[in-house]
Short mmCIF file of C-alpha atoms in Angstrom, two decimals:
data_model
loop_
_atom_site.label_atom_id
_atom_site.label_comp_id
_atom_site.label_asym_id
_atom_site.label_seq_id
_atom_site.Cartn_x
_atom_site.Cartn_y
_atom_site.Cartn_z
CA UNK A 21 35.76 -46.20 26.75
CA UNK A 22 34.03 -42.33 26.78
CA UNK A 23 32.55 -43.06 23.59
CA UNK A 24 30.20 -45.86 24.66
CA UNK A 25 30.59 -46.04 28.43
CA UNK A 26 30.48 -48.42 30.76
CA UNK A 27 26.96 -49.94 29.79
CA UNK A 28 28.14 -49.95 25.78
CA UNK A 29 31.16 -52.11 27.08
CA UNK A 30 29.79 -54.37 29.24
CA UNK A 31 27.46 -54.62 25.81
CA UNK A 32 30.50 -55.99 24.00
CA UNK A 33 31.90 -57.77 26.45
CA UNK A 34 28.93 -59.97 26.52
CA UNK A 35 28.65 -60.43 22.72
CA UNK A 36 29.67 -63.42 20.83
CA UNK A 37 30.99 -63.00 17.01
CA UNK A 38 31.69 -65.68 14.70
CA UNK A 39 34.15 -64.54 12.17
CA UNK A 40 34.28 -67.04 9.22
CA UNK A 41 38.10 -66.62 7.89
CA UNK A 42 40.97 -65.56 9.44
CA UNK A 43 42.15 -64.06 5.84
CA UNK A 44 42.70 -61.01 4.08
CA UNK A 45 39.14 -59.29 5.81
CA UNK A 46 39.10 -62.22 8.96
CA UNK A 47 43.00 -60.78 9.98
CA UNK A 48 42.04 -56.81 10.41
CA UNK A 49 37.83 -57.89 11.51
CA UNK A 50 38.93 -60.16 14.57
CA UNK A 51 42.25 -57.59 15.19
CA UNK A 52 39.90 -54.80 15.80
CA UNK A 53 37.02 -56.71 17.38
CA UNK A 54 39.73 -57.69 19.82
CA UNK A 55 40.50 -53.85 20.46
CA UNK A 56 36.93 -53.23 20.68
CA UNK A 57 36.64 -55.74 23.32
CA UNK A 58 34.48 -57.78 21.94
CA UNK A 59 33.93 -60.68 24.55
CA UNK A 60 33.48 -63.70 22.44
CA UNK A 61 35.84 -64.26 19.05
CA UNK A 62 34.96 -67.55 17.28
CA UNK A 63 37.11 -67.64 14.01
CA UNK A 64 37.34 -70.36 11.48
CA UNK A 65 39.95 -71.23 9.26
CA UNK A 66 40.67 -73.95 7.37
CA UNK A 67 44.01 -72.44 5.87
CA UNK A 68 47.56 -73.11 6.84
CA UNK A 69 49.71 -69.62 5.99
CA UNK A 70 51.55 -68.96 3.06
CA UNK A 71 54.11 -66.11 2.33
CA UNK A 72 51.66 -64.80 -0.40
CA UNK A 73 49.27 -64.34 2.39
CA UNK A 74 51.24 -61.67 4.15
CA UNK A 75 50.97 -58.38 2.29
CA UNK A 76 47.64 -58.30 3.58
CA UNK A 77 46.38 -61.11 6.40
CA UNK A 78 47.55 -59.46 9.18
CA UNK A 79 47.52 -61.41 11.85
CA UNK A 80 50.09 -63.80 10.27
CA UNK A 81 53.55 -63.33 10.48
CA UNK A 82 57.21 -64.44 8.58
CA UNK A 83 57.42 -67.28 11.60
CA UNK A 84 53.74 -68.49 10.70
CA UNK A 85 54.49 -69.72 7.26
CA UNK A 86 53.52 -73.19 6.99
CA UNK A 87 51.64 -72.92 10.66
CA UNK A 88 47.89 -73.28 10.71
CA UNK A 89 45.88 -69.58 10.51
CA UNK A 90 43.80 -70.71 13.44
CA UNK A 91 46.49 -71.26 15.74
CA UNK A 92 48.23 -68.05 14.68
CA UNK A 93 44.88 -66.19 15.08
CA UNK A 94 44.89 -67.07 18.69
CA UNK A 95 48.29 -66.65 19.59
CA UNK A 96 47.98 -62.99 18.17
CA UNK A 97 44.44 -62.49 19.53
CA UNK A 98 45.25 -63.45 23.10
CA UNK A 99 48.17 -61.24 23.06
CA UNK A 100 46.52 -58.35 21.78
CA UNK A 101 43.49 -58.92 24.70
CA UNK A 102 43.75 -61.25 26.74
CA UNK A 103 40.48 -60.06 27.97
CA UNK A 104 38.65 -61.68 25.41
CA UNK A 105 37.60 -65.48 25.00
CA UNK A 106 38.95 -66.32 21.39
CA UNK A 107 37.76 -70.05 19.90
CA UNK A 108 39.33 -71.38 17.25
CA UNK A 109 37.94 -73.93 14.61
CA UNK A 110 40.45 -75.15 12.08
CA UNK A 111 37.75 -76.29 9.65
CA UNK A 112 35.80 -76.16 6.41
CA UNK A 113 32.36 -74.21 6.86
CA UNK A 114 29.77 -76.42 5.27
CA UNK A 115 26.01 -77.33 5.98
CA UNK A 116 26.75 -80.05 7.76
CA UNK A 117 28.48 -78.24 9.89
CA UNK A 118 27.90 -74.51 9.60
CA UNK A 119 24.80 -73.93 12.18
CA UNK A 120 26.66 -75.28 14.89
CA UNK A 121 29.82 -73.57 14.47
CA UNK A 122 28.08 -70.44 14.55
CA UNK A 123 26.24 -71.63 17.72
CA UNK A 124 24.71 -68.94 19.40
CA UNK A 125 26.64 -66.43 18.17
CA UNK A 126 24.73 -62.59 18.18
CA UNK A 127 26.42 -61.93 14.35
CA UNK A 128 28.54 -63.34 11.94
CA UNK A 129 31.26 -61.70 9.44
CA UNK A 130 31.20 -62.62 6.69
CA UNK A 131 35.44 -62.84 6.03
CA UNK A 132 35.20 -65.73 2.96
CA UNK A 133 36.46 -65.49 -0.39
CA UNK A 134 33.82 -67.65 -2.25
CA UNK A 135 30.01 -67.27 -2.59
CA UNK A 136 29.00 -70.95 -1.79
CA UNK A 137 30.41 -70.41 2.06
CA UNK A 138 28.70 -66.86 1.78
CA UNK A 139 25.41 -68.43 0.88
CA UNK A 140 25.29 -70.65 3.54
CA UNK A 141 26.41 -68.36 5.95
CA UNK A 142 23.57 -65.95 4.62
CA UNK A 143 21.42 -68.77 5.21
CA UNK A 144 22.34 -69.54 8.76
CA UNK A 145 22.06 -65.95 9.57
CA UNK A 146 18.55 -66.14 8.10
CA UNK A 147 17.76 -69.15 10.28
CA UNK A 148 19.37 -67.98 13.42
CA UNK A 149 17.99 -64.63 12.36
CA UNK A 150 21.55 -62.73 13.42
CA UNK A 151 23.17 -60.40 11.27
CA UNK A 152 25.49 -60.99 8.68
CA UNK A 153 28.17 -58.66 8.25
CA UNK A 154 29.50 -59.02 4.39
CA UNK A 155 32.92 -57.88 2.94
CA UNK A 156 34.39 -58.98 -0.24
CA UNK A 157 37.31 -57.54 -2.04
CA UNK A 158 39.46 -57.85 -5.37
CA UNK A 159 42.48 -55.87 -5.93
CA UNK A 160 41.80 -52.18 -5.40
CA UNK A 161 37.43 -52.63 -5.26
CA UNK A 162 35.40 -54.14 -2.47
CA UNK A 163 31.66 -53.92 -1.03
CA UNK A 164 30.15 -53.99 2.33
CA UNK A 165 26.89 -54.35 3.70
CA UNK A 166 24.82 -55.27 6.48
CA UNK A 167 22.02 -58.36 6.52
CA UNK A 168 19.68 -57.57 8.96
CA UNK A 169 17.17 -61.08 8.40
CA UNK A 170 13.59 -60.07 8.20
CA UNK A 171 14.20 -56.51 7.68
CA UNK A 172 17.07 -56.06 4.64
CA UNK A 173 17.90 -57.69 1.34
CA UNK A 174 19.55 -60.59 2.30
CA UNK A 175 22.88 -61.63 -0.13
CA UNK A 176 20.83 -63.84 -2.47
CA UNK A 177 18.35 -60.82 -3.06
CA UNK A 178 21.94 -58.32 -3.86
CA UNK A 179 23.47 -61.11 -5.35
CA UNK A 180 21.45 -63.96 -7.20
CA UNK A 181 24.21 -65.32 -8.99
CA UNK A 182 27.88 -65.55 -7.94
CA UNK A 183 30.51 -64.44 -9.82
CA UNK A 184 33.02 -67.05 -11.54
CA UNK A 185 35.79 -67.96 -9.74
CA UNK A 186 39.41 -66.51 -10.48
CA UNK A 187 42.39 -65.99 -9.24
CA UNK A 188 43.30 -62.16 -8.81
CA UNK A 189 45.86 -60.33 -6.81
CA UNK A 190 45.27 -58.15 -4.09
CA UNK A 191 45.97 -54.86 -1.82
CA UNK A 192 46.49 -55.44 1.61
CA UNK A 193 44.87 -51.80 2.10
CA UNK A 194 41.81 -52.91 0.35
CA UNK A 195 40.78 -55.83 3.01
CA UNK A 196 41.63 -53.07 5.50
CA UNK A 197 39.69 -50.39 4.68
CA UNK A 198 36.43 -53.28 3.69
CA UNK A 199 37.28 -54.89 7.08
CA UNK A 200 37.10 -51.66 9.00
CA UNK A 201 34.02 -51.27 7.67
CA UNK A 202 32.41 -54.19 9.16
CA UNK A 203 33.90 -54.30 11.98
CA UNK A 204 32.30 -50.55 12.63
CA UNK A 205 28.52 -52.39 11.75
CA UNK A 206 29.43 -55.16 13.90
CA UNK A 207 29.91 -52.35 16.83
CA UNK A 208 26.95 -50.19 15.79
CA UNK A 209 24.96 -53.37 15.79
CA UNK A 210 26.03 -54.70 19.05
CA UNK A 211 26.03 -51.00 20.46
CA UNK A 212 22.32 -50.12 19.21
CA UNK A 213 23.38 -46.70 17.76
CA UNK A 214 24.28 -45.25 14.11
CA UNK A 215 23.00 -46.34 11.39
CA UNK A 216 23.80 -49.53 10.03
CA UNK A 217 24.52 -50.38 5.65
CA UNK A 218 20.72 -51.93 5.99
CA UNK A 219 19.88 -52.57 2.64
CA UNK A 220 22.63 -50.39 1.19
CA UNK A 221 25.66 -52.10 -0.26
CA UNK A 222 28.66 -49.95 -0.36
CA UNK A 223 31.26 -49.81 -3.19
CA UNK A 224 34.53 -49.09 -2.84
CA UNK A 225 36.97 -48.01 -5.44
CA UNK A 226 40.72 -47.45 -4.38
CA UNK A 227 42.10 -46.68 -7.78
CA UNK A 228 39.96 -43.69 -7.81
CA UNK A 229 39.39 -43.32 -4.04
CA UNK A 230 35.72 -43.04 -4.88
CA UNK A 231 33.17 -44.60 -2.40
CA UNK A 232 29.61 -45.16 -3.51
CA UNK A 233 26.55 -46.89 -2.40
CA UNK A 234 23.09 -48.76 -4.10
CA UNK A 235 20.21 -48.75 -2.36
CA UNK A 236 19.21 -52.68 -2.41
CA UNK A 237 15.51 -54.32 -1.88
CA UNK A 238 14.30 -57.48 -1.07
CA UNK A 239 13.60 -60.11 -3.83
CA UNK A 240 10.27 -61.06 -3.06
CA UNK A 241 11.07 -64.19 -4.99
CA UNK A 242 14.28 -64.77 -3.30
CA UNK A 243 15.53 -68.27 -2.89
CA UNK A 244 17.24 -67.56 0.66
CA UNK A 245 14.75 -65.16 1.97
CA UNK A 246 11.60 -64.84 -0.18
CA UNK A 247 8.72 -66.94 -1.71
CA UNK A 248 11.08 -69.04 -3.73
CA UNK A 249 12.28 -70.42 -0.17
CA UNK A 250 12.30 -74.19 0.33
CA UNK A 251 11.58 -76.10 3.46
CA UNK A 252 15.15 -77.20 3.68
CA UNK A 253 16.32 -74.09 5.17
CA UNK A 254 12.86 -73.42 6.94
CA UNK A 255 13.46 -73.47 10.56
CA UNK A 256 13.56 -69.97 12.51
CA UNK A 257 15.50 -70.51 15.47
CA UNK A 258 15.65 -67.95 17.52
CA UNK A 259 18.94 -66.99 18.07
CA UNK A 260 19.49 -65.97 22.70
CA UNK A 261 21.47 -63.18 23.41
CA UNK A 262 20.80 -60.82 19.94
CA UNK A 263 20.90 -57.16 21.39
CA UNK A 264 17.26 -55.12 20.54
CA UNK A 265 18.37 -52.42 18.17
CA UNK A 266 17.59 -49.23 19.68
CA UNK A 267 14.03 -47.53 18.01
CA UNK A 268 14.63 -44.31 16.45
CA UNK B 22 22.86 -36.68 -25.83
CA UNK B 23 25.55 -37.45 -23.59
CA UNK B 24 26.22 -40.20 -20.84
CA UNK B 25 28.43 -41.44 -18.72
CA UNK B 26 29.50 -45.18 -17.97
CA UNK B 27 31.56 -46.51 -15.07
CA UNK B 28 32.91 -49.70 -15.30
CA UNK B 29 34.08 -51.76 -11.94
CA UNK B 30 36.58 -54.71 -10.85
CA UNK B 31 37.62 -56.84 -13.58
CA UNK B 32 35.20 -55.04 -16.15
CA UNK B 33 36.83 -51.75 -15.50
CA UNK B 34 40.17 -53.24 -16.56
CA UNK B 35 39.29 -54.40 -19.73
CA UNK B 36 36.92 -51.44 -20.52
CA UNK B 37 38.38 -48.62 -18.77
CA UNK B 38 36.17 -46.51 -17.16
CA UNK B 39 34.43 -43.49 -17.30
CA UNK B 40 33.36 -43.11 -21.19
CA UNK B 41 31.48 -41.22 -21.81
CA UNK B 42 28.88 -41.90 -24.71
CA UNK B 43 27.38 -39.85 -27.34
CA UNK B 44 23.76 -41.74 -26.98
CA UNK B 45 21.34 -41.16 -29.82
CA UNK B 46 17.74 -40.27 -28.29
CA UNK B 47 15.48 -43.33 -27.09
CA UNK B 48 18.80 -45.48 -26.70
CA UNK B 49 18.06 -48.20 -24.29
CA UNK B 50 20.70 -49.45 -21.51
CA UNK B 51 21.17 -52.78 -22.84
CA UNK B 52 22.29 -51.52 -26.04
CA UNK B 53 24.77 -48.82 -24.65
CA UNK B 54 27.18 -51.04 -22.31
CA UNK B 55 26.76 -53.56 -25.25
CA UNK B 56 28.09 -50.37 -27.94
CA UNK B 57 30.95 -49.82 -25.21
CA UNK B 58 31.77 -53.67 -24.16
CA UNK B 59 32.50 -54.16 -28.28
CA UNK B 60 35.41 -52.20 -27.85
CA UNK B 61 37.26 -55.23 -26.17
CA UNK B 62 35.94 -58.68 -26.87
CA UNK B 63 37.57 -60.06 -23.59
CA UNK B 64 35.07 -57.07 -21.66
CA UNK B 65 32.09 -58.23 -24.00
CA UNK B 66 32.42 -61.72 -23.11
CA UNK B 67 32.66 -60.95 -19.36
CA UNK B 68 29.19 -59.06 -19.13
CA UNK B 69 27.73 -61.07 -22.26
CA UNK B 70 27.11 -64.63 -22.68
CA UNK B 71 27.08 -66.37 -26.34
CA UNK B 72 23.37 -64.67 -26.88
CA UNK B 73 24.17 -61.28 -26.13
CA UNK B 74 22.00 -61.67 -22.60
CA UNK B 75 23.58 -59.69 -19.73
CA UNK B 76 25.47 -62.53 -17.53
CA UNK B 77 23.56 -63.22 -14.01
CA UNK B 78 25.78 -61.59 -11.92
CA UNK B 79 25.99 -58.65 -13.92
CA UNK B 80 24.85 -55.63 -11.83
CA UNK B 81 23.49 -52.46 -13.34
CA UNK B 82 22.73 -49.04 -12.30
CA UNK B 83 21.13 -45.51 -13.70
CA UNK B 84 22.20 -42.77 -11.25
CA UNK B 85 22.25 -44.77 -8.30
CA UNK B 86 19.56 -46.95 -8.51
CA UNK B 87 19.77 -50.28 -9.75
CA UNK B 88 18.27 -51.98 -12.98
CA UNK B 89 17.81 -55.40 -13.07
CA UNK B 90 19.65 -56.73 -16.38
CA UNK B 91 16.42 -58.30 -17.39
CA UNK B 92 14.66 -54.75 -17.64
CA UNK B 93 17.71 -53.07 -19.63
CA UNK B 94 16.33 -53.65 -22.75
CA UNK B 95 13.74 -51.52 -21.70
CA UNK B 96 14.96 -48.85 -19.98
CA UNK B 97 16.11 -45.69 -22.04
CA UNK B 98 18.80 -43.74 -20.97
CA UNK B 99 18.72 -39.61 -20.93
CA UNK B 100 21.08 -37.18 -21.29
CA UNK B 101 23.57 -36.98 -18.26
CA UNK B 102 22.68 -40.29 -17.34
CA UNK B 103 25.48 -41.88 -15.19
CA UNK B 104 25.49 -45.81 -15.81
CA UNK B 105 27.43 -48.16 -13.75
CA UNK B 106 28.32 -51.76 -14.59
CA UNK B 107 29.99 -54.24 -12.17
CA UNK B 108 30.38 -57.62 -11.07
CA UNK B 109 30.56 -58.21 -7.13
CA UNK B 110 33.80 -59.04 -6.21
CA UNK B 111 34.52 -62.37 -4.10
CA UNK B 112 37.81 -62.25 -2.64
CA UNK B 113 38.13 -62.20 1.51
#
């Protein structure tokens, strides 16, 4: 690849990505990471496919209705590179289990649809201290940004509170165009060049084609990441294998 | 004075968006989306609770920069002011 050369490459190659759903954002993130050449795809699903799945999820076809996402998610991946080492874990993330299914992964994307998974993933990026890639979409409208831990907001400090739950139709475009844009941090990142959605959360409108972004801070009081952390979560582990970000 | 207000997601279609608002002088934020969110009861109740407090995940901004709902009772707004409300969106 001319844009990143053989050392940028052999970067990806090496790296190790844990994408956490292999939905409407999970099918175009691990697609493209797979391009990339990403070395290492972990993705976790606990879904089996549905027909109302397919106008946007990708990597699923007519033929995988009723099959499990993970297994369809490999078959796919492999075919598209078989170059890369794709794992797949047809599970539930929870806290029992979430730090060691992300492992030592060097980032996670965050490819959810709920804000209890995303907290805990923000949390285990925290601990790890590995980036978390968010995406989150409804209909036309979606956001993006980039958790660097110990540098940027985290996603308690953007978003204290989740929103309630509902059930709300969506644009396969709209995962596409959010999951493009992580997958582009996730290369930057891995790539130590550009620069990244650090404490800038990106809004995306598609009625209106409009694209803005909000400059977001840390919560010094944050319950993930600030003083109004608890010991439960305490634990820095120091995640092997996290490229150095290139100083400017 | 004038200023305008951009509503996102799921508050955009019950309020529309981009009104813009003939704000008397010394008008404070809280107050405007709450003037604009009466319009449609279904829009108030998504950004308001039962007391009229901004709802926690309610995210606000004045020409860019965000306002925590707390402080919008005491930030004015200005002429040309460009307010946005939204909720983040969940879906993956």
């Amino acid at each position: 690849m001319m844009l990143f050369g053989d050392v940028g490459q052999e970067r990806l190659k090496k790296a190790n990505i844990f994408i956490a759903g292999a939905g409407g954002l999970g099918s175009p993130v691990s697609i493209y990471l797979a391009v990339a050449g990403v070395g290492t795809l972990t993705v976790v699903d606990k879904d089996i496919v549905e027909l109302t799945n397919l106008n946007r999820q990708i990597l699923h076809y007519d033929r995988d209705i009723g099959r499990k996402k993970t297994a369809s998610a490999e078959e796919k991946l492999r075919a598209i590179n078989p170059d890369v080492i794709v794992k797949v874990i047809d599970t539930t993330i929870e806290e029992s289990n979430g730090s060691q299914l992300v492992g030592r992964a060097d980032g996670i994307v965050d490819a959810m649809d709920n804000y209890p998974t995303r907290y805990l993933l923000n949390d285990i990026a925290l601990e790890k201290k590995i980036p978390l890639f968010h995406g989150a979409i409804r209909g036309f409208y979606g956001q993006a940004t980039t958790i660097i831990p110990g540098k940027t907001a985290c996603l308690r400090c953007i978003f204290p509170s989740a929103p309630p739950k509902e059930v709300f139709p969506v644009v396969g475009v709209t995962p596409g165009f959010i999951g493009m844009i992580q997958v582009n941090e996730v290369l930057k990142y891995l790539l130590g060049t550009g620069d990244l959605l650090a404490n800038r959360l990106l809004i995306w409108d598609g009625m209106t084609a409009h694209a803005e972004e909000i400059a977001v801070v840390k919560n010094p009081a944050c319950i993930s990441c600030g003083a109004g952390h608890t010991s439960k979560n305490a634990p820095a582990v120091k995640a092997k294998n996290v490229p150095e970000r290139k100083k400017k | 004075m004038t200023v305008r207000i951009r509503f996102f997601a799921r508050f955009r279609e019950l309020l529309g968006t981009d009104i813009i608002v003939d704000a008397p002088k010394g008008k404070v934020l809280s107050d405007l989306v709450k003037d604009v969110a009466s319009k449609n009861k279904e829009g108030y109740d998504a950004i308001f609770d039962e007391k009229g407090t901004f709802r926690e995940f309610v995210i606000l901004m004045q020409n860019g920069k965000r306002v925590e709902t707390t402080a919008a009772a005491m930030t004015r707004v200005a002429d040309g002011d460009e307010i946005a409300v939204f909720p983040p969106v969940a879906g993956g």
